[in-house]
Amino acid sequence: MVEWRPCEWWLQGHLTALPAKSNGYIRVDCYGGLNQMRRDLCDGVGVARLLNATLVLPKFEVAAYWNESSGFADVFDVDYFIHQMNGFVKVVKELPSEIASREPVHVDCSKRKGHFDYIESVLPSLLKHHYIAITPAMSQRRDRYPKYAKAALCQACYSALRLTRSLEKKASDLLEAIPKPFLSLHLRFEPDMVAYSQCEYSGLSAVSMNAIEAARGDKKPWTGELAQIWRKRGKCPLTPNETAFMLQALHIPKTTNIYLAAGDGVMELEGLASVYKNIITKSAILSGDDFASMHGNTKAALDYYVSINSDSYIATYFGNMDKMVAAIRAFKGLYKTLFLSRRAFADLTSKGLEGEELMQALWKAHMDDFVMGIGSALPDCFCEFKL
């Protein structure tokens, strides 16, 4: 039997010493939701070490779309981050006076054809300007990194990011208040999510259909045969009703305590709540002005904290949060982590299966998937161990 665990070359800390002189300063500009920004930051740390740069505290972009205005220091403990990265990469709170007065030169690392090479494309700008800002490219080749750059990336993602004391206290209180044992369910069925998927649904309420239509913009849904092909590829988010059906197929008792790790605006929630009565939400536990004043990143941080400490974790999608949660659960040795297969559901229902026959087929499709955890976000940090 094989198990995936954090690689010894990272955890044992046999590091290549940092060069005496840095090539300059890099600021990582992070966009999107909290877990996308977290991923970009981890990648940015690896890039900074690869290029022998000093890392400036990252910039979390203000985004009205995510109802967001909180920065890095509002979510994560800055001093802890700097301390944990010591020896892996140098991090500074403040820039030297001769640089601090100017904005960094933005270097485009956007997705291009082929794989993006930071040494060829970014290092010349760093050496020329001494202070640059990047958003890591999605197409980068981590397999070409030297181990010291990979180790910096792994350290940042798994050992250096701790919530601020006040936010961790709130998350700990939330975790303590949830009845045990419990399952954390990351449910994605918001209007923008469905609109972006370009999938069509029948049987939704008029309120939900109107919300989806308002969010569509120019992303019109696929129709006819193309819609079926798209759905069979697993591109369509599961509805709460479909999620409840799949949980029953997996023999998860209806009395299970389920923490709903979800953002605001999940539609058709009664499809889940009508079957699983013990649904717990953060808004029900952390009520009051304090919770109402929280923004997207800090709310997402609560869901993340609860999910990595839950007895089991199930996701209806495979987004940034799911990848990060799966990875950190593997790091912590928590392996009851499952991603519901949208592809299997679409394939089986297209064949006309329903009721008990569909449940049995869904169970067979998932029975081997309570993964031991490769660390889906950053597999570079995990190695095989034979038991």
GROMACS .gro file of C-alpha atoms in nm:
model
  387
    1MET     CA    1   0.000   0.000   0.000
    2VAL     CA    2   0.123   0.349  -0.087
    3GLU     CA    3   0.055   0.667   0.107
    4TRP     CA    4   0.132   1.025   0.008
    5ARG     CA    5   0.316   1.230   0.270
    6PRO     CA    6   0.513   1.556   0.274
    7CYS     CA    7   0.855   1.506   0.115
    8GLU     CA    8   1.150   1.472   0.352
    9TRP     CA    9   1.367   1.706   0.147
   10TRP     CA   10   1.130   1.986   0.248
   11LEU     CA   11   1.040   1.894   0.606
   12GLN     CA   12   1.391   1.807   0.719
   13GLY     CA   13   1.507   2.154   0.627
   14HIS     CA   14   1.835   2.070   0.452
   15LEU     CA   15   1.831   2.402   0.274
   16THR     CA   16   2.064   2.558   0.024
   17ALA     CA   17   2.185   2.874   0.197
   18LEU     CA   18   2.036   3.199   0.074
   19PRO     CA   19   2.284   3.398  -0.139
   20ALA     CA   20   2.450   3.688   0.041
   21LYS     CA   21   2.312   3.940  -0.209
   22SER     CA   22   1.956   3.957  -0.340
   23ASN     CA   23   1.876   4.034  -0.704
   24GLY     CA   24   1.599   4.273  -0.598
   25TYR     CA   25   1.248   4.285  -0.456
   26ILE     CA   26   0.934   4.104  -0.575
   27ARG     CA   27   0.578   4.178  -0.473
   28VAL     CA   28   0.318   3.916  -0.552
   29ASP     CA   29  -0.014   4.069  -0.660
   30CYS     CA   30  -0.299   3.828  -0.585
   31TYR     CA   31  -0.646   3.834  -0.736
   32GLY     CA   32  -0.974   3.646  -0.696
   33GLY     CA   33  -1.108   3.468  -0.391
   34LEU     CA   34  -0.901   3.387  -0.083
   35ASN     CA   35  -0.788   3.043  -0.193
   36GLN     CA   36  -0.693   3.156  -0.542
   37MET     CA   37  -0.486   3.433  -0.384
   38ARG     CA   38  -0.332   3.184  -0.143
   39ARG     CA   39  -0.230   2.965  -0.436
   40ASP     CA   40  -0.080   3.263  -0.620
   41LEU     CA   41   0.113   3.361  -0.308
   42CYS     CA   42   0.257   3.010  -0.268
   43ASP     CA   43   0.367   3.013  -0.631
   44GLY     CA   44   0.508   3.364  -0.591
   45VAL     CA   45   0.724   3.256  -0.298
   46GLY     CA   46   0.872   2.979  -0.513
   47VAL     CA   47   0.940   3.231  -0.790
   48ALA     CA   48   1.110   3.473  -0.549
   49ARG     CA   49   1.344   3.198  -0.428
   50LEU     CA   50   1.406   3.079  -0.783
   51LEU     CA   51   1.513   3.429  -0.887
   52ASN     CA   52   1.706   3.499  -0.564
   53ALA     CA   53   1.474   3.788  -0.478
   54THR     CA   54   1.358   3.939  -0.151
   55LEU     CA   55   0.984   3.901  -0.107
   56VAL     CA   56   0.775   4.206  -0.021
   57LEU     CA   57   0.448   4.136   0.163
   58PRO     CA   58   0.191   4.042  -0.103
   59LYS     CA   59  -0.086   4.266  -0.225
   60PHE     CA   60  -0.439   4.128  -0.205
   61GLU     CA   61  -0.639   4.313  -0.469
   62VAL     CA   62  -0.960   4.484  -0.357
   63ALA     CA   63  -1.244   4.326  -0.552
   64ALA     CA   64  -1.605   4.443  -0.542
   65TYR     CA   65  -1.706   4.118  -0.717
   66TRP     CA   66  -1.593   3.915  -0.415
   67ASN     CA   67  -1.732   4.172  -0.166
   68GLU     CA   68  -1.374   4.214  -0.063
   69SER     CA   69  -1.158   4.484   0.090
   70SER     CA   70  -0.933   4.294   0.331
   71GLY     CA   71  -0.559   4.270   0.271
   72PHE     CA   72  -0.298   4.007   0.353
   73ALA     CA   73  -0.243   4.137   0.706
   74ASP     CA   74  -0.619   4.130   0.775
   75VAL     CA   75  -0.625   3.753   0.718
   76PHE     CA   76  -0.278   3.615   0.792
   77ASP     CA   77  -0.029   3.664   1.076
   78VAL     CA   78   0.250   3.866   0.913
   79ASP     CA   79   0.518   3.812   1.180
   80TYR     CA   80   0.455   3.437   1.183
   81PHE     CA   81   0.481   3.425   0.804
   82ILE     CA   82   0.815   3.606   0.807
   83HIS     CA   83   0.950   3.385   1.086
   84GLN     CA   84   0.843   3.059   0.920
   85MET     CA   85   0.999   3.161   0.589
   86ASN     CA   86   1.335   3.235   0.751
   87GLY     CA   87   1.603   3.040   0.565
   88PHE     CA   88   1.368   2.963   0.275
   89VAL     CA   89   1.333   3.316   0.136
   90LYS     CA   90   1.385   3.662   0.284
   91VAL     CA   91   1.062   3.854   0.349
   92VAL     CA   92   1.041   4.223   0.440
   93LYS     CA   93   0.760   4.440   0.573
   94GLU     CA   94   0.914   4.761   0.444
   95LEU     CA   95   1.126   4.855   0.144
   96PRO     CA   96   1.448   5.057   0.155
   97SER     CA   97   1.382   5.431   0.135
   98GLU     CA   98   1.529   5.461  -0.215
   99ILE     CA   99   1.272   5.213  -0.347
  100ALA     CA  100   0.976   5.267  -0.116
  101SER     CA  101   0.871   5.592  -0.288
  102ARG     CA  102   0.796   5.427  -0.623
  103GLU     CA  103   0.558   5.164  -0.749
  104PRO     CA  104   0.701   4.832  -0.869
  105VAL     CA  105   0.736   4.763  -1.239
  106HIS     CA  106   0.463   4.519  -1.335
  107VAL     CA  107   0.591   4.218  -1.527
  108ASP     CA  108   0.335   4.026  -1.731
  109CYS     CA  109   0.327   3.657  -1.638
  110SER     CA  110  -0.012   3.587  -1.794
  111LYS     CA  111  -0.090   3.257  -1.957
  112ARG     CA  112   0.081   3.211  -2.291
  113LYS     CA  113   0.145   2.931  -2.537
  114GLY     CA  114   0.374   2.668  -2.394
  115HIS     CA  115   0.522   2.686  -2.046
  116PHE     CA  116   0.627   3.011  -1.885
  117ASP     CA  117   0.994   3.041  -1.790
  118TYR     CA  118   1.057   3.291  -1.508
  119ILE     CA  119   1.435   3.297  -1.543
  120GLU     CA  120   1.414   3.387  -1.911
  121SER     CA  121   1.113   3.620  -1.889
  122VAL     CA  122   1.122   3.782  -1.543
  123LEU     CA  123   1.479   3.780  -1.412
  124PRO     CA  124   1.602   4.043  -1.666
  125SER     CA  125   1.333   4.288  -1.544
  126LEU     CA  126   1.421   4.219  -1.181
  127LEU     CA  127   1.790   4.288  -1.244
  128LYS     CA  128   1.708   4.605  -1.437
  129HIS     CA  129   1.444   4.762  -1.210
  130HIS     CA  130   1.525   4.596  -0.871
  131TYR     CA  131   1.157   4.612  -0.769
  132ILE     CA  132   0.888   4.430  -0.966
  133ALA     CA  133   0.534   4.299  -0.916
  134ILE     CA  134   0.409   3.972  -1.059
  135THR     CA  135   0.099   3.753  -1.061
  136PRO     CA  136   0.227   3.396  -1.113
  137ALA     CA  137   0.147   3.225  -1.442
  138MET     CA  138  -0.091   2.928  -1.444
  139SER     CA  139   0.127   2.744  -1.696
  140GLN     CA  140   0.452   2.743  -1.503
  141ARG     CA  141   0.675   2.434  -1.480
  142ARG     CA  142   0.739   2.360  -1.113
  143ASP     CA  143   0.908   2.034  -1.208
  144ARG     CA  144   1.201   2.239  -1.338
  145TYR     CA  145   1.248   2.420  -1.007
  146PRO     CA  146   1.554   2.333  -0.800
  147LYS     CA  147   1.457   2.173  -0.469
  148TYR     CA  148   1.536   2.488  -0.269
  149ALA     CA  149   1.271   2.682  -0.468
  150LYS     CA  150   1.019   2.399  -0.431
  151ALA     CA  151   1.092   2.385  -0.057
  152ALA     CA  152   1.019   2.758  -0.024
  153LEU     CA  153   0.688   2.712  -0.207
  154CYS     CA  154   0.589   2.416   0.012
  155GLN     CA  155   0.689   2.594   0.332
  156ALA     CA  156   0.479   2.896   0.239
  157CYS     CA  157   0.170   2.693   0.160
  158TYR     CA  158   0.172   2.445   0.446
  159SER     CA  159   0.369   2.591   0.735
  160ALA     CA  160   0.382   2.969   0.708
  161LEU     CA  161   0.024   3.085   0.661
  162ARG     CA  162  -0.155   3.116   0.995
  163LEU     CA  163  -0.465   3.324   1.048
  164THR     CA  164  -0.440   3.641   1.256
  165ARG     CA  165  -0.500   3.580   1.625
  166SER     CA  166  -0.841   3.746   1.621
  167LEU     CA  167  -0.956   3.557   1.310
  168GLU     CA  168  -0.818   3.225   1.437
  169LYS     CA  169  -1.001   3.279   1.766
  170LYS     CA  170  -1.325   3.335   1.576
  171ALA     CA  171  -1.261   3.026   1.361
  172SER     CA  172  -1.175   2.818   1.668
  173ASP     CA  173  -1.495   2.929   1.842
  174LEU     CA  174  -1.691   2.835   1.532
  175LEU     CA  175  -1.528   2.491   1.517
  176GLU     CA  176  -1.593   2.436   1.887
  177ALA     CA  177  -1.963   2.521   1.846
  178ILE     CA  178  -2.026   2.269   1.567
  179PRO     CA  179  -2.176   1.940   1.695
  180LYS     CA  180  -1.931   1.649   1.660
  181PRO     CA  181  -1.862   1.444   1.460
  182PHE     CA  182  -1.936   1.645   1.150
  183LEU     CA  183  -1.885   1.658   0.777
  184SER     CA  184  -1.778   1.980   0.606
  185LEU     CA  185  -1.954   2.018   0.270
  186HIS     CA  186  -1.824   2.270   0.018
  187LEU     CA  187  -2.133   2.338  -0.191
  188ARG     CA  188  -2.107   2.555  -0.503
  189PHE     CA  189  -2.438   2.654  -0.661
  190GLU     CA  190  -2.438   3.033  -0.670
  191PRO     CA  191  -2.589   3.227  -0.965
  192ASP     CA  192  -2.250   3.342  -1.100
  193MET     CA  193  -2.108   2.990  -1.069
  194VAL     CA  194  -2.395   2.839  -1.267
  195ALA     CA  195  -2.388   3.121  -1.524
  196TYR     CA  196  -2.014   3.077  -1.577
  197SER     CA  197  -2.056   2.702  -1.629
  198GLN     CA  198  -2.288   2.767  -1.928
  199CYS     CA  199  -2.511   2.480  -1.815
  200GLU     CA  200  -2.888   2.470  -1.828
  201TYR     CA  201  -3.105   2.330  -1.549
  202SER     CA  202  -3.469   2.230  -1.531
  203GLY     CA  203  -3.685   2.226  -1.221
  204LEU     CA  204  -3.529   2.528  -1.052
  205SER     CA  205  -3.744   2.795  -0.890
  206ALA     CA  206  -3.830   3.114  -1.078
  207VAL     CA  207  -3.616   3.310  -0.830
  208SER     CA  208  -3.312   3.095  -0.906
  209MET     CA  209  -3.367   3.105  -1.282
  210ASN     CA  210  -3.393   3.485  -1.276
  211ALA     CA  211  -3.076   3.513  -1.067
  212ILE     CA  212  -2.886   3.290  -1.310
  213GLU     CA  213  -3.013   3.483  -1.610
  214ALA     CA  214  -2.908   3.812  -1.453
  215ALA     CA  215  -2.556   3.676  -1.399
  216ARG     CA  216  -2.511   3.526  -1.746
  217GLY     CA  217  -2.406   3.835  -1.940
  218ASP     CA  218  -2.267   3.711  -2.273
  219LYS     CA  219  -2.212   3.354  -2.145
  220LYS     CA  220  -2.512   3.186  -2.300
  221PRO     CA  221  -2.582   2.824  -2.206
  222TRP     CA  222  -2.499   2.536  -2.435
  223THR     CA  223  -2.803   2.375  -2.597
  224GLY     CA  224  -2.890   2.049  -2.769
  225GLU     CA  225  -2.617   1.789  -2.825
  226LEU     CA  226  -2.341   2.031  -2.718
  227ALA     CA  227  -2.512   2.072  -2.381
  228GLN     CA  228  -2.509   1.695  -2.329
  229ILE     CA  229  -2.141   1.667  -2.423
  230TRP     CA  230  -2.055   1.956  -2.188
  231ARG     CA  231  -2.247   1.798  -1.901
  232LYS     CA  232  -2.089   1.454  -1.958
  233ARG     CA  233  -1.746   1.617  -1.926
  234GLY     CA  234  -1.839   1.705  -1.568
  235LYS     CA  235  -1.862   2.080  -1.630
  236CYS     CA  236  -2.198   2.140  -1.461
  237PRO     CA  237  -2.217   2.218  -1.086
  238LEU     CA  238  -2.428   1.979  -0.881
  239THR     CA  239  -2.752   2.120  -0.747
  240PRO     CA  240  -2.818   2.086  -0.372
  241ASN     CA  241  -3.085   1.827  -0.459
  242GLU     CA  242  -2.836   1.624  -0.666
  243THR     CA  243  -2.582   1.660  -0.386
  244ALA     CA  244  -2.828   1.521  -0.131
  245PHE     CA  245  -2.898   1.226  -0.361
  246MET     CA  246  -2.526   1.150  -0.397
  247LEU     CA  247  -2.466   1.173  -0.023
  248GLN     CA  248  -2.740   0.915   0.028
  249ALA     CA  249  -2.579   0.696  -0.241
  250LEU     CA  250  -2.259   0.710  -0.035
  251HIS     CA  251  -2.453   0.581   0.269
  252ILE     CA  252  -2.408   0.905   0.463
  253PRO     CA  253  -2.684   0.902   0.727
  254LYS     CA  254  -2.951   1.169   0.709
  255THR     CA  255  -2.877   1.254   1.073
  256THR     CA  256  -2.518   1.356   0.992
  257ASN     CA  257  -2.407   1.696   1.117
  258ILE     CA  258  -2.314   1.891   0.802
  259TYR     CA  259  -2.126   2.219   0.817
  260LEU     CA  260  -2.206   2.416   0.503
  261ALA     CA  261  -1.880   2.566   0.376
  262ALA     CA  262  -2.029   2.800   0.122
  263GLY     CA  263  -2.043   3.162   0.023
  264ASP     CA  264  -2.346   3.385   0.025
  265GLY     CA  265  -2.617   3.320  -0.231
  266VAL     CA  266  -2.627   2.939  -0.267
  267MET     CA  267  -2.951   2.862  -0.452
  268GLU     CA  268  -3.201   2.580  -0.400
  269LEU     CA  269  -3.058   2.497  -0.058
  270GLU     CA  270  -3.387   2.343   0.050
  271GLY     CA  271  -3.306   2.051  -0.184
  272LEU     CA  272  -3.031   1.953   0.061
  273ALA     CA  273  -3.188   2.074   0.385
  274SER     CA  274  -3.511   1.882   0.324
  275VAL     CA  275  -3.312   1.555   0.334
  276TYR     CA  276  -3.028   1.637   0.574
  277LYS     CA  277  -3.183   1.823   0.865
  278ASN     CA  278  -2.867   1.895   1.067
  279ILE     CA  279  -2.722   2.170   0.848
  280ILE     CA  280  -2.494   2.412   1.032
  281THR     CA  281  -2.393   2.750   0.890
  282LYS     CA  282  -2.142   3.005   1.015
  283SER     CA  283  -2.405   3.279   0.999
  284ALA     CA  284  -2.627   3.087   1.244
  285ILE     CA  285  -2.344   3.044   1.495
  286LEU     CA  286  -2.157   3.372   1.453
  287SER     CA  287  -2.451   3.606   1.439
  288GLY     CA  288  -2.445   3.974   1.521
  289ASP     CA  289  -2.271   4.286   1.397
  290ASP     CA  290  -1.926   4.128   1.418
  291PHE     CA  291  -2.012   3.864   1.160
  292ALA     CA  292  -2.212   4.104   0.945
  293SER     CA  293  -1.906   4.327   0.908
  294MET     CA  294  -1.684   4.046   0.778
  295HIS     CA  295  -1.581   4.045   0.412
  296GLY     CA  296  -1.535   3.764   0.161
  297ASN     CA  297  -1.177   3.673   0.250
  298THR     CA  298  -1.234   3.652   0.623
  299LYS     CA  299  -1.553   3.448   0.577
  300ALA     CA  300  -1.369   3.215   0.339
  301ALA     CA  301  -1.093   3.182   0.599
  302LEU     CA  302  -1.349   3.053   0.851
  303ASP     CA  303  -1.472   2.790   0.603
  304TYR     CA  304  -1.115   2.687   0.528
  305TYR     CA  305  -1.023   2.652   0.898
  306VAL     CA  306  -1.332   2.444   0.975
  307SER     CA  307  -1.286   2.227   0.665
  308ILE     CA  308  -0.923   2.135   0.735
  309ASN     CA  309  -1.023   2.035   1.089
  310SER     CA  310  -1.346   1.851   1.008
  311ASP     CA  311  -1.396   1.479   1.057
  312SER     CA  312  -1.453   1.447   0.683
  313TYR     CA  313  -1.466   1.682   0.385
  314ILE     CA  314  -1.677   1.654   0.072
  315ALA     CA  315  -1.672   1.896  -0.221
  316THR     CA  316  -1.923   1.925  -0.503
  317TYR     CA  317  -1.667   2.100  -0.722
  318PHE     CA  318  -1.289   2.099  -0.765
  319GLY     CA  319  -1.199   2.464  -0.725
  320ASN     CA  320  -0.916   2.647  -0.551
  321MET     CA  321  -1.054   2.594  -0.200
  322ASP     CA  322  -1.108   2.223  -0.258
  323LYS     CA  323  -0.752   2.174  -0.387
  324MET     CA  324  -0.604   2.365  -0.094
  325VAL     CA  325  -0.819   2.188   0.166
  326ALA     CA  326  -0.739   1.844   0.019
  327ALA     CA  327  -0.368   1.925   0.026
  328ILE     CA  328  -0.357   2.053   0.384
  329ARG     CA  329  -0.572   1.761   0.505
  330ALA     CA  330  -0.319   1.525   0.348
  331PHE     CA  331  -0.042   1.719   0.519
  332LYS     CA  332  -0.222   1.682   0.853
  333GLY     CA  333  -0.292   1.313   0.793
  334LEU     CA  334  -0.668   1.359   0.754
  335TYR     CA  335  -0.769   1.142   0.462
  336LYS     CA  336  -1.151   1.138   0.467
  337THR     CA  337  -1.164   1.374   0.171
  338LEU     CA  338  -1.394   1.318  -0.126
  339PHE     CA  339  -1.479   1.504  -0.445
  340LEU     CA  340  -1.822   1.417  -0.579
  341SER     CA  341  -1.797   1.314  -0.944
  342ARG     CA  342  -2.010   1.540  -1.162
  343ARG     CA  343  -1.890   1.341  -1.462
  344ALA     CA  344  -2.014   1.011  -1.317
  345PHE     CA  345  -2.349   1.164  -1.221
  346ALA     CA  346  -2.402   1.309  -1.569
  347ASP     CA  347  -2.292   0.988  -1.743
  348LEU     CA  348  -2.514   0.761  -1.534
  349THR     CA  349  -2.823   0.980  -1.553
  350SER     CA  350  -2.781   1.015  -1.932
  351LYS     CA  351  -2.812   0.636  -1.950
  352GLY     CA  352  -3.152   0.658  -1.783
  353LEU     CA  353  -3.049   0.529  -1.441
  354GLU     CA  354  -3.258   0.652  -1.150
  355GLY     CA  355  -3.362   0.566  -0.798
  356GLU     CA  356  -3.192   0.273  -0.626
  357GLU     CA  357  -3.015   0.162  -0.946
  358LEU     CA  358  -2.855   0.507  -0.981
  359MET     CA  359  -2.755   0.509  -0.614
  360GLN     CA  360  -2.578   0.175  -0.646
  361ALA     CA  361  -2.393   0.290  -0.958
  362LEU     CA  362  -2.285   0.614  -0.787
  363TRP     CA  363  -2.157   0.418  -0.488
  364LYS     CA  364  -1.945   0.199  -0.718
  365ALA     CA  365  -1.811   0.512  -0.891
  366HIS     CA  366  -1.697   0.666  -0.560
  367MET     CA  367  -1.610   0.373  -0.334
  368ASP     CA  368  -1.233   0.395  -0.402
  369ASP     CA  369  -1.217   0.774  -0.385
  370PHE     CA  370  -1.177   0.843  -0.013
  371VAL     CA  371  -0.829   0.951  -0.107
  372MET     CA  372  -0.515   0.912   0.102
  373GLY     CA  373  -0.418   1.247  -0.037
  374ILE     CA  374  -0.156   1.344  -0.290
  375GLY     CA  375  -0.209   1.709  -0.203
  376SER     CA  376  -0.410   1.821  -0.500
  377ALA     CA  377  -0.300   2.184  -0.490
  378LEU     CA  378   0.075   2.129  -0.480
  379PRO     CA  379   0.167   1.768  -0.555
  380ASP     CA  380   0.534   1.877  -0.575
  381CYS     CA  381   0.538   1.885  -0.194
  382PHE     CA  382   0.429   1.521  -0.151
  383CYS     CA  383   0.615   1.197  -0.206
  384GLU     CA  384   0.514   0.830  -0.208
  385PHE     CA  385   0.577   0.620   0.101
  386LYS     CA  386   0.522   0.245   0.104
  387LEU     CA  387   0.341   0.123   0.414
   0.00000   0.00000   0.00000
